[in-house]
């Protein structure tokens, strides 16, 4: 419950900040060009609001709604999500949006997107200035990678070291590595040859031909995934009163097998645990469940290098009660520090790369599998860490700011991008779309957004119930 509340608080804080600044972008340009803003609200307020006030000598009412799905800035003389048609029937006034030149209306409409994009770049810059950057180089992962069956069909072998694609270096180990593999024509790996003692006696650089159009979504959703850095199945620590402690397993011991299945890495152990989870889901009785939980584990003791076969009763969640080693156990990360002025171009590059990756991944939304992967508020909230961490919070907030900027500039009626599209049409042709057309377009766009929101949040519910 505590983890849920911490994630919820981070999510609400981030969304509130982004919505306020997004609407503030519209507000700023509206005031700059003398357009009246009737309402400035955080969250929506159908039927009632939580808080509202109007300063003296101000045309704007400020408030907080009860429905936390965004916010709005109601601009006089504009067809928007308020669907205020009565106002549009009145004679046009000089302070209204509709009486201003097209270029001013365009700046008012892109104000929110502009603020969100610049905010993301600013946050990334300040994160790099404050904490620097820490990452692992893909080429430094000298134990190589663990590949699934599909990857091995293409020519990869376990322990291959990924070094480049299409004559480019992979660079940092992050999701971009998978994007590059998905689109590559050729992937370069280093393949080591070892003797009977495991000592490397030779290394060879190999080019692996790729299809060039692999699905990133499939690569990451496969179980096991297309590739993961190889991490030996060594015990980092043993939890008190856990099945592992009761069985005599100690820190530094290495898992060799579970239920007769050979284990050479945590990648393989986690896959076998997933198999047990599937079996547990189909158990018909407590006896069946206990049969799944009773596992035969073979370990190699760190002190003696002798192997030992143990019977272990896993927890109801099928946990052994150990913490796993990770790539941080075996590799030293590259640490980069930035001065204030150095952090600005670095933050811009970081944000631009994030935007490119996000836009590239959107192509998968239009597939059946991509539609199932859509997530709503629950999925977004789960991206925040379960403990309060300002570094992670600001990185996530910047990422959401980029998403909000890009999604809002899409040429869909009811979004800023829809208004921009019609304004560009007006600037090119010299003709305004009719108010009736704009109203119907707003209805259609709003319906599309509601449908997408329902699908995304329904996916969250189905995942929570275990149907997806």
Tab-separated table of C-alpha atoms in Angstrom:
chain	number	residue	atom	x	y	z
A	1	UNK	CA	0.000	0.000	0.000
A	2	UNK	CA	2.861	2.364	0.846
A	3	UNK	CA	4.481	1.791	-2.563
A	4	UNK	CA	1.162	2.512	-4.295
A	5	UNK	CA	0.743	5.796	-2.407
A	6	UNK	CA	4.308	6.911	-3.174
A	7	UNK	CA	3.823	6.179	-6.880
A	8	UNK	CA	0.436	7.925	-6.839
A	9	UNK	CA	1.882	11.014	-5.160
A	10	UNK	CA	4.732	11.218	-7.695
A	11	UNK	CA	2.310	10.742	-10.586
A	12	UNK	CA	-0.090	13.430	-9.330
A	13	UNK	CA	2.734	15.879	-8.661
A	14	UNK	CA	4.265	15.359	-12.113
A	15	UNK	CA	0.948	15.576	-13.981
A	16	UNK	CA	-0.144	18.673	-12.033
A	17	UNK	CA	3.131	20.424	-12.843
A	18	UNK	CA	2.973	19.507	-16.535
A	19	UNK	CA	-0.684	20.465	-16.960
A	20	UNK	CA	-0.230	23.802	-15.185
A	21	UNK	CA	2.753	24.730	-17.343
A	22	UNK	CA	1.112	23.461	-20.533
A	23	UNK	CA	-1.999	25.560	-19.962
A	24	UNK	CA	0.282	28.362	-18.803
A	25	UNK	CA	1.797	28.389	-22.293
A	26	UNK	CA	-1.639	29.036	-23.822
A	27	UNK	CA	-2.338	31.607	-21.083
A	28	UNK	CA	0.927	33.498	-21.695
A	29	UNK	CA	0.417	33.978	-25.436
A	30	UNK	CA	-3.270	34.781	-24.944
A	31	UNK	CA	-2.415	37.591	-22.532
A	32	UNK	CA	0.458	38.708	-24.763
A	33	UNK	CA	-1.932	39.277	-27.664
A	34	UNK	CA	-4.777	40.731	-25.590
A	35	UNK	CA	-7.049	37.670	-25.706
A	36	UNK	CA	-9.313	37.177	-22.700
A	37	UNK	CA	-8.890	33.945	-20.712
A	38	UNK	CA	-12.143	33.187	-18.909
A	39	UNK	CA	-11.009	30.148	-16.903
A	40	UNK	CA	-7.667	28.623	-15.935
A	41	UNK	CA	-8.174	25.223	-14.311
A	42	UNK	CA	-6.050	22.376	-13.042
A	43	UNK	CA	-8.140	19.224	-13.623
A	44	UNK	CA	-11.630	19.235	-15.089
A	45	UNK	CA	-14.717	20.475	-13.260
A	46	UNK	CA	-17.899	18.936	-14.716
A	47	UNK	CA	-20.842	19.819	-12.428
A	48	UNK	CA	-18.677	21.153	-9.580
A	49	UNK	CA	-15.170	22.217	-8.578
A	50	UNK	CA	-12.950	21.810	-5.503
A	51	UNK	CA	-11.632	25.366	-5.436
A	52	UNK	CA	-12.173	28.570	-7.387
A	53	UNK	CA	-11.313	32.250	-7.084
A	54	UNK	CA	-11.329	35.344	-9.298
A	55	UNK	CA	-8.955	38.213	-8.440
A	56	UNK	CA	-10.296	41.748	-8.492
A	57	UNK	CA	-9.980	43.515	-11.854
A	58	UNK	CA	-9.243	40.175	-13.536
A	59	UNK	CA	-11.166	38.525	-16.363
A	60	UNK	CA	-9.867	35.077	-15.391
A	61	UNK	CA	-11.313	32.634	-12.874
A	62	UNK	CA	-8.714	30.250	-11.435
A	63	UNK	CA	-9.670	26.887	-9.972
A	64	UNK	CA	-9.071	23.194	-9.321
A	65	UNK	CA	-11.505	20.605	-10.646
A	66	UNK	CA	-12.263	17.201	-9.196
A	67	UNK	CA	-11.559	15.057	-12.280
A	68	UNK	CA	-7.761	14.596	-12.588
A	69	UNK	CA	-7.640	13.977	-16.348
A	70	UNK	CA	-5.771	17.133	-17.298
A	71	UNK	CA	-6.748	20.781	-17.181
A	72	UNK	CA	-7.887	23.587	-19.425
A	73	UNK	CA	-7.562	27.234	-20.308
A	74	UNK	CA	-10.920	28.576	-21.589
A	75	UNK	CA	-10.144	31.244	-24.148
A	76	UNK	CA	-12.835	33.703	-25.254
A	77	UNK	CA	-14.091	33.330	-28.808
A	78	UNK	CA	-12.696	29.868	-29.428
A	79	UNK	CA	-14.315	26.502	-30.108
A	80	UNK	CA	-12.662	24.099	-27.704
A	81	UNK	CA	-13.516	21.227	-25.370
A	82	UNK	CA	-16.003	23.453	-23.526
A	83	UNK	CA	-18.250	23.414	-26.651
A	84	UNK	CA	-19.484	26.908	-25.745
A	85	UNK	CA	-21.599	27.552	-28.861
A	86	UNK	CA	-23.655	30.341	-27.268
A	87	UNK	CA	-20.625	32.595	-27.062
A	88	UNK	CA	-19.869	32.014	-30.746
A	89	UNK	CA	-23.359	33.239	-31.692
A	90	UNK	CA	-22.619	36.670	-30.205
A	91	UNK	CA	-20.940	39.466	-32.199
A	92	UNK	CA	-17.150	39.055	-32.265
A	93	UNK	CA	-15.275	41.196	-29.738
A	94	UNK	CA	-11.738	42.624	-30.059
A	95	UNK	CA	-10.530	40.604	-27.040
A	96	UNK	CA	-11.640	37.292	-28.536
A	97	UNK	CA	-9.441	34.605	-30.067
A	98	UNK	CA	-11.420	34.557	-33.329
A	99	UNK	CA	-10.692	38.249	-34.073
A	100	UNK	CA	-6.914	37.940	-33.839
A	101	UNK	CA	-4.588	37.425	-36.837
A	102	UNK	CA	-3.907	33.792	-37.748
A	103	UNK	CA	-0.235	33.974	-36.712
A	104	UNK	CA	-1.190	35.132	-33.209
A	105	UNK	CA	-3.790	32.382	-32.911
A	106	UNK	CA	-1.162	29.889	-34.054
A	107	UNK	CA	1.265	30.958	-31.311
A	108	UNK	CA	-1.532	30.757	-28.718
A	109	UNK	CA	-2.283	27.189	-29.806
A	110	UNK	CA	1.329	25.952	-29.839
A	111	UNK	CA	2.139	27.708	-26.555
A	112	UNK	CA	1.382	24.662	-24.423
A	113	UNK	CA	3.373	22.250	-26.594
A	114	UNK	CA	6.293	24.695	-26.744
A	115	UNK	CA	6.384	25.019	-22.948
A	116	UNK	CA	6.251	21.241	-22.426
A	117	UNK	CA	9.045	20.585	-24.897
A	118	UNK	CA	11.300	23.321	-23.505
A	119	UNK	CA	10.498	22.159	-19.966
A	120	UNK	CA	11.648	18.609	-20.805
A	121	UNK	CA	14.948	19.906	-22.223
A	122	UNK	CA	15.433	22.126	-19.157
A	123	UNK	CA	14.756	19.243	-16.732
A	124	UNK	CA	17.123	16.911	-18.584
A	125	UNK	CA	19.820	19.605	-18.520
A	126	UNK	CA	19.395	20.229	-14.801
A	127	UNK	CA	19.353	16.491	-14.029
A	128	UNK	CA	22.671	16.109	-15.862
A	129	UNK	CA	24.066	19.181	-14.083
A	130	UNK	CA	22.958	17.940	-10.642
A	131	UNK	CA	23.553	14.190	-10.864
A	132	UNK	CA	25.603	13.751	-14.002
A	133	UNK	CA	25.145	10.674	-16.188
A	134	UNK	CA	25.925	7.082	-15.278
A	135	UNK	CA	25.702	4.273	-17.802
A	136	UNK	CA	27.244	1.037	-18.973
A	137	UNK	CA	28.847	0.856	-22.399
A	138	UNK	CA	27.401	-2.009	-24.416
A	139	UNK	CA	30.872	-2.965	-25.658
A	140	UNK	CA	32.113	-3.240	-22.037
A	141	UNK	CA	29.696	-6.073	-21.183
A	142	UNK	CA	32.492	-8.627	-21.562
A	143	UNK	CA	30.464	-11.670	-20.413
A	144	UNK	CA	28.259	-11.051	-23.422
A	145	UNK	CA	24.528	-11.531	-23.765
A	146	UNK	CA	21.947	-14.262	-23.286
A	147	UNK	CA	19.821	-14.715	-26.450
A	148	UNK	CA	16.433	-16.345	-26.976
A	149	UNK	CA	15.565	-18.932	-29.618
A	150	UNK	CA	14.577	-16.376	-32.264
A	151	UNK	CA	17.870	-14.532	-31.846
A	152	UNK	CA	19.844	-17.773	-32.156
A	153	UNK	CA	18.036	-18.566	-35.419
A	154	UNK	CA	19.514	-15.351	-36.806
A	155	UNK	CA	23.021	-16.449	-35.829
A	156	UNK	CA	23.565	-15.044	-32.341
A	157	UNK	CA	25.169	-17.236	-29.689
A	158	UNK	CA	25.104	-16.905	-25.902
A	159	UNK	CA	28.017	-14.780	-24.660
A	160	UNK	CA	28.323	-12.849	-27.936
A	161	UNK	CA	29.375	-9.272	-27.128
A	162	UNK	CA	27.310	-6.665	-28.986
A	163	UNK	CA	29.606	-3.971	-30.359
A	164	UNK	CA	27.876	-2.278	-33.296
A	165	UNK	CA	25.212	-2.150	-35.989
A	166	UNK	CA	25.544	-1.097	-39.633
A	167	UNK	CA	29.094	0.115	-38.833
A	168	UNK	CA	27.882	2.255	-35.892
A	169	UNK	CA	28.751	1.674	-32.233
A	170	UNK	CA	25.899	0.754	-29.879
A	171	UNK	CA	27.217	3.144	-27.248
A	172	UNK	CA	25.159	3.223	-24.041
A	173	UNK	CA	23.319	0.123	-22.875
A	174	UNK	CA	19.669	1.207	-22.930
A	175	UNK	CA	16.517	0.556	-24.957
A	176	UNK	CA	18.185	2.155	-27.994
A	177	UNK	CA	20.263	-1.023	-28.328
A	178	UNK	CA	17.071	-2.975	-29.097
A	179	UNK	CA	15.820	-0.262	-31.472
A	180	UNK	CA	19.078	-0.421	-33.410
A	181	UNK	CA	18.984	-4.229	-33.595
A	182	UNK	CA	15.366	-4.139	-34.814
A	183	UNK	CA	16.177	-1.803	-37.724
A	184	UNK	CA	19.716	-2.970	-38.520
A	185	UNK	CA	20.843	-4.721	-41.678
A	186	UNK	CA	23.952	-6.046	-39.931
A	187	UNK	CA	24.904	-6.428	-36.271
A	188	UNK	CA	28.551	-6.776	-35.276
A	189	UNK	CA	29.467	-9.013	-32.335
A	190	UNK	CA	32.684	-10.255	-30.765
A	191	UNK	CA	32.647	-14.010	-30.190
A	192	UNK	CA	35.154	-15.481	-27.766
A	193	UNK	CA	36.550	-19.006	-27.936
A	194	UNK	CA	37.399	-20.635	-24.611
A	195	UNK	CA	39.332	-23.703	-23.537
A	196	UNK	CA	38.107	-26.416	-21.175
A	197	UNK	CA	38.856	-24.226	-18.137
A	198	UNK	CA	36.805	-21.333	-19.490
A	199	UNK	CA	39.856	-19.224	-20.349
A	200	UNK	CA	39.481	-17.082	-23.484
A	201	UNK	CA	41.973	-18.273	-26.125
A	202	UNK	CA	40.717	-16.326	-29.160
A	203	UNK	CA	38.256	-13.599	-30.147
A	204	UNK	CA	36.648	-13.028	-33.508
A	205	UNK	CA	34.505	-10.172	-34.835
A	206	UNK	CA	31.452	-11.484	-36.679
A	207	UNK	CA	28.820	-9.756	-38.817
A	208	UNK	CA	25.292	-11.133	-38.362
A	209	UNK	CA	22.841	-10.383	-41.166
A	210	UNK	CA	19.526	-9.020	-39.929
A	211	UNK	CA	16.047	-8.708	-41.538
A	212	UNK	CA	16.074	-4.933	-41.036
A	213	UNK	CA	12.401	-4.748	-40.082
A	214	UNK	CA	12.068	-6.648	-36.805
A	215	UNK	CA	9.342	-5.656	-34.359
A	216	UNK	CA	10.814	-3.997	-31.285
A	217	UNK	CA	7.578	-4.751	-29.429
A	218	UNK	CA	7.861	-8.485	-30.158
A	219	UNK	CA	11.541	-8.519	-29.234
A	220	UNK	CA	10.798	-7.083	-25.797
A	221	UNK	CA	7.526	-8.920	-25.145
A	222	UNK	CA	8.912	-12.382	-25.976
A	223	UNK	CA	9.609	-14.507	-22.927
A	224	UNK	CA	12.531	-14.666	-22.637
A	225	UNK	CA	13.236	-11.381	-24.406
A	226	UNK	CA	15.359	-11.252	-27.579
A	227	UNK	CA	18.551	-10.554	-25.630
A	228	UNK	CA	19.669	-9.571	-22.162
A	229	UNK	CA	23.144	-8.981	-20.729
A	230	UNK	CA	24.454	-12.259	-19.342
A	231	UNK	CA	24.378	-12.182	-15.527
A	232	UNK	CA	25.692	-15.291	-13.688
A	233	UNK	CA	23.215	-16.884	-11.283
A	234	UNK	CA	25.269	-15.989	-8.213
A	235	UNK	CA	23.531	-15.207	-4.938
A	236	UNK	CA	24.059	-11.582	-3.923
A	237	UNK	CA	22.423	-11.993	-0.512
A	238	UNK	CA	20.051	-14.322	1.331
A	239	UNK	CA	16.946	-12.892	3.008
A	240	UNK	CA	16.261	-13.777	6.668
A	241	UNK	CA	13.884	-16.712	7.278
A	242	UNK	CA	13.625	-17.323	3.555
A	243	UNK	CA	13.429	-20.723	1.806
A	244	UNK	CA	17.034	-20.197	0.671
A	245	UNK	CA	18.273	-19.592	4.238
A	246	UNK	CA	16.409	-22.653	5.538
A	247	UNK	CA	18.014	-24.745	2.795
A	248	UNK	CA	21.506	-23.553	3.714
A	249	UNK	CA	22.129	-21.412	0.629
A	250	UNK	CA	24.675	-18.644	1.243
A	251	UNK	CA	25.885	-15.428	-0.370
A	252	UNK	CA	28.177	-16.189	-3.314
A	253	UNK	CA	26.669	-19.625	-4.041
A	254	UNK	CA	25.715	-20.189	-7.673
A	255	UNK	CA	22.530	-21.789	-8.975
A	256	UNK	CA	23.262	-24.672	-11.336
A	257	UNK	CA	19.798	-26.152	-11.974
A	258	UNK	CA	16.144	-26.004	-10.921
A	259	UNK	CA	13.814	-28.974	-11.351
A	260	UNK	CA	16.325	-30.627	-13.655
A	261	UNK	CA	16.655	-27.581	-15.928
A	262	UNK	CA	20.215	-26.275	-16.257
A	263	UNK	CA	20.728	-22.709	-15.060
A	264	UNK	CA	23.694	-20.663	-16.240
A	265	UNK	CA	22.375	-17.167	-15.522
A	266	UNK	CA	19.659	-15.195	-13.760
A	267	UNK	CA	18.122	-14.759	-17.212
A	268	UNK	CA	17.502	-18.516	-17.354
A	269	UNK	CA	16.384	-18.747	-13.712
A	270	UNK	CA	13.784	-16.002	-14.182
A	271	UNK	CA	12.476	-17.763	-17.283
A	272	UNK	CA	12.093	-21.051	-15.387
A	273	UNK	CA	10.346	-19.195	-12.559
A	274	UNK	CA	7.938	-17.858	-15.192
A	275	UNK	CA	7.246	-21.433	-16.276
A	276	UNK	CA	6.441	-22.329	-12.663
A	277	UNK	CA	4.137	-19.306	-12.445
A	278	UNK	CA	2.194	-20.609	-15.435
A	279	UNK	CA	1.897	-24.006	-13.757
A	280	UNK	CA	0.765	-22.407	-10.496
A	281	UNK	CA	-1.943	-20.466	-12.348
A	282	UNK	CA	-3.468	-23.740	-13.549
A	283	UNK	CA	-3.248	-25.525	-10.182
A	284	UNK	CA	-6.614	-27.036	-9.204
A	285	UNK	CA	-5.998	-27.628	-5.489
A	286	UNK	CA	-3.692	-26.671	-2.609
A	287	UNK	CA	-1.879	-29.966	-3.169
A	288	UNK	CA	-1.222	-29.011	-6.785
A	289	UNK	CA	0.106	-25.633	-5.658
A	290	UNK	CA	2.439	-27.221	-3.130
A	291	UNK	CA	3.714	-29.584	-5.802
A	292	UNK	CA	4.709	-26.573	-7.907
A	293	UNK	CA	6.297	-24.814	-4.919
A	294	UNK	CA	8.410	-27.861	-4.029
A	295	UNK	CA	11.474	-27.270	-6.163
A	296	UNK	CA	14.653	-29.259	-6.620
A	297	UNK	CA	17.602	-26.854	-6.698
A	298	UNK	CA	21.237	-27.622	-7.469
A	299	UNK	CA	23.792	-25.114	-6.226
A	300	UNK	CA	27.559	-24.734	-6.398
A	301	UNK	CA	28.992	-23.602	-3.057
A	302	UNK	CA	31.222	-20.550	-3.291
A	303	UNK	CA	33.659	-21.803	-0.649
A	304	UNK	CA	34.264	-25.365	-1.899
A	305	UNK	CA	33.032	-25.285	-5.518
A	306	UNK	CA	31.197	-28.518	-4.679
A	307	UNK	CA	27.636	-28.968	-5.974
A	308	UNK	CA	24.721	-29.822	-3.717
A	309	UNK	CA	21.149	-30.891	-4.546
A	310	UNK	CA	18.515	-29.340	-2.279
A	311	UNK	CA	14.740	-29.551	-1.887
A	312	UNK	CA	13.306	-26.063	-1.369
A	313	UNK	CA	9.731	-24.981	-0.691
A	314	UNK	CA	9.356	-21.712	-2.546
A	315	UNK	CA	7.141	-18.945	-1.174
A	316	UNK	CA	3.532	-18.678	-2.450
A	317	UNK	CA	4.893	-16.071	-4.895
A	318	UNK	CA	7.490	-18.657	-6.037
A	319	UNK	CA	10.380	-16.699	-4.562
A	320	UNK	CA	13.581	-18.352	-3.386
A	321	UNK	CA	14.338	-15.540	-0.953
A	322	UNK	CA	17.578	-14.260	-2.437
A	323	UNK	CA	18.662	-11.052	-4.100
A	324	UNK	CA	20.182	-11.440	-7.522
A	325	UNK	CA	23.450	-10.049	-8.773
A	326	UNK	CA	23.161	-7.563	-11.627
A	327	UNK	CA	25.397	-6.036	-14.261
A	328	UNK	CA	26.383	-3.447	-11.622
A	329	UNK	CA	27.960	-6.338	-9.658
A	330	UNK	CA	30.386	-7.155	-12.462
A	331	UNK	CA	30.912	-3.924	-14.404
A	332	UNK	CA	31.940	-0.416	-13.490
A	333	UNK	CA	29.620	2.223	-14.954
A	334	UNK	CA	30.902	5.174	-16.947
A	335	UNK	CA	30.386	8.337	-14.890
A	336	UNK	CA	30.123	11.713	-16.630
A	337	UNK	CA	29.852	15.037	-14.791
A	338	UNK	CA	28.648	18.249	-16.426
A	339	UNK	CA	29.231	21.895	-15.649
A	340	UNK	CA	26.241	24.212	-15.900
A	341	UNK	CA	26.934	25.362	-19.464
A	342	UNK	CA	27.964	21.845	-20.556
A	343	UNK	CA	24.706	20.415	-19.223
A	344	UNK	CA	22.517	22.516	-21.558
A	345	UNK	CA	23.608	21.022	-24.929
A	346	UNK	CA	23.874	17.602	-23.279
A	347	UNK	CA	20.305	17.922	-21.965
A	348	UNK	CA	19.036	19.046	-25.362
A	349	UNK	CA	20.708	16.032	-27.011
A	350	UNK	CA	19.270	13.725	-24.320
A	351	UNK	CA	15.760	15.113	-24.816
A	352	UNK	CA	15.967	15.009	-28.608
A	353	UNK	CA	17.113	11.370	-28.527
A	354	UNK	CA	14.244	10.536	-26.152
A	355	UNK	CA	11.741	12.178	-28.502
A	356	UNK	CA	13.146	10.320	-31.542
A	357	UNK	CA	12.874	6.994	-29.728
A	358	UNK	CA	9.306	7.683	-28.617
A	359	UNK	CA	8.189	8.747	-32.103
A	360	UNK	CA	9.859	5.679	-33.624
A	361	UNK	CA	8.054	3.360	-31.207
A	362	UNK	CA	4.627	4.848	-32.012
A	363	UNK	CA	4.443	2.799	-35.225
A	364	UNK	CA	3.728	-0.265	-33.091
A	365	UNK	CA	0.560	1.296	-31.660
A	366	UNK	CA	-1.233	0.562	-34.933
A	367	UNK	CA	-0.638	-3.193	-34.650
A	368	UNK	CA	-2.891	-5.598	-32.722
A	369	UNK	CA	-0.111	-6.292	-30.223
A	370	UNK	CA	0.610	-2.586	-29.922
A	371	UNK	CA	-3.014	-1.800	-29.098
A	372	UNK	CA	-2.831	-4.323	-26.258
A	373	UNK	CA	0.285	-2.583	-24.986
A	374	UNK	CA	-1.446	0.776	-24.609
A	375	UNK	CA	-1.492	1.854	-21.000
A	376	UNK	CA	-3.550	4.377	-19.071
A	377	UNK	CA	-3.008	6.146	-15.785
A	378	UNK	CA	-2.140	2.917	-13.980
A	379	UNK	CA	0.604	2.047	-16.472
A	380	UNK	CA	2.039	5.565	-16.344
A	381	UNK	CA	1.947	5.638	-12.547
A	382	UNK	CA	3.760	2.295	-12.348
A	383	UNK	CA	6.721	3.833	-14.210
A	384	UNK	CA	7.565	5.892	-11.136
A	385	UNK	CA	9.822	4.192	-8.545
A	386	UNK	CA	8.221	2.625	-5.425
A	387	UNK	CA	10.444	4.768	-3.190
A	388	UNK	CA	10.829	8.528	-3.392
A	389	UNK	CA	13.790	9.331	-5.620
A	390	UNK	CA	14.142	12.875	-6.971
A	391	UNK	CA	16.504	11.801	-9.746
A	392	UNK	CA	14.026	9.235	-11.089
A	393	UNK	CA	11.091	11.580	-10.494
A	394	UNK	CA	12.563	14.370	-12.615
A	395	UNK	CA	13.626	12.002	-15.403
A	396	UNK	CA	10.109	10.563	-15.511
A	397	UNK	CA	8.545	14.028	-15.412
A	398	UNK	CA	10.708	15.147	-18.342
A	399	UNK	CA	9.732	12.030	-20.296
A	400	UNK	CA	6.028	12.659	-19.653
A	401	UNK	CA	6.509	16.290	-20.700
A	402	UNK	CA	7.909	15.145	-24.050
A	403	UNK	CA	5.012	12.702	-24.489
A	404	UNK	CA	2.487	15.433	-23.632
A	405	UNK	CA	4.116	17.823	-26.104
A	406	UNK	CA	4.197	15.315	-28.954
A	407	UNK	CA	0.727	13.882	-28.383
A	408	UNK	CA	-0.803	17.359	-28.221
A	409	UNK	CA	0.745	18.445	-31.519
A	410	UNK	CA	-0.756	15.494	-33.412
A	411	UNK	CA	-3.244	16.801	-36.027
A	412	UNK	CA	-6.292	15.426	-34.233
A	413	UNK	CA	-9.284	17.744	-33.660
A	414	UNK	CA	-9.706	18.608	-29.949
A	415	UNK	CA	-5.918	18.518	-29.528
A	416	UNK	CA	-3.694	21.560	-30.022
A	417	UNK	CA	-2.401	19.961	-33.221
A	418	UNK	CA	-5.909	19.885	-34.692
A	419	UNK	CA	-6.322	23.622	-34.152
A	420	UNK	CA	-2.836	24.186	-35.597
A	421	UNK	CA	-3.750	22.177	-38.702
A	422	UNK	CA	-6.831	24.322	-39.364
A	423	UNK	CA	-4.860	27.518	-38.725
A	424	UNK	CA	-2.153	26.495	-41.196
A	425	UNK	CA	-4.895	25.752	-43.735
A	426	UNK	CA	-6.281	29.244	-43.132
A	427	UNK	CA	-2.858	30.882	-43.481
A	428	UNK	CA	-2.195	29.068	-46.778
A	429	UNK	CA	-5.616	29.492	-48.391
A	430	UNK	CA	-6.734	32.733	-46.740
A	431	UNK	CA	-10.053	31.079	-45.817
A	432	UNK	CA	-11.277	30.221	-42.335
A	433	UNK	CA	-12.995	26.873	-41.784
A	434	UNK	CA	-16.612	27.504	-40.779
A	435	UNK	CA	-17.531	27.489	-37.109
A	436	UNK	CA	-19.934	24.615	-37.797
A	437	UNK	CA	-17.097	22.557	-39.292
A	438	UNK	CA	-14.818	23.341	-36.347
A	439	UNK	CA	-17.527	22.357	-33.878
A	440	UNK	CA	-18.159	18.992	-35.556
A	441	UNK	CA	-14.411	18.381	-35.822
A	442	UNK	CA	-14.110	19.089	-32.084
A	443	UNK	CA	-16.858	16.564	-31.331
A	444	UNK	CA	-15.167	13.894	-33.468
A	445	UNK	CA	-11.723	14.540	-32.009
A	446	UNK	CA	-13.055	14.526	-28.469
A	447	UNK	CA	-14.773	11.196	-29.160
A	448	UNK	CA	-11.515	9.705	-30.471
A	449	UNK	CA	-9.654	10.840	-27.356
A	450	UNK	CA	-12.298	9.394	-25.032
A	451	UNK	CA	-12.165	6.087	-26.924
A	452	UNK	CA	-8.360	5.923	-26.670
A	453	UNK	CA	-8.530	6.752	-22.971
A	454	UNK	CA	-11.106	4.015	-22.361
A	455	UNK	CA	-9.050	1.424	-24.276
A	456	UNK	CA	-5.807	2.365	-22.498
A	457	UNK	CA	-7.309	2.258	-19.007
A	458	UNK	CA	-9.272	-0.914	-19.794
A	459	UNK	CA	-5.947	-2.514	-20.732
A	460	UNK	CA	-4.630	-1.495	-17.305
A	461	UNK	CA	-7.594	-3.173	-15.612
A	462	UNK	CA	-7.263	-6.343	-17.677
A	463	UNK	CA	-3.534	-6.541	-16.892
A	464	UNK	CA	-4.289	-6.052	-13.191
A	465	UNK	CA	-6.854	-8.871	-13.352
A	466	UNK	CA	-4.350	-11.103	-15.146
A	467	UNK	CA	-6.186	-11.366	-18.482
A	468	UNK	CA	-3.398	-9.670	-20.493
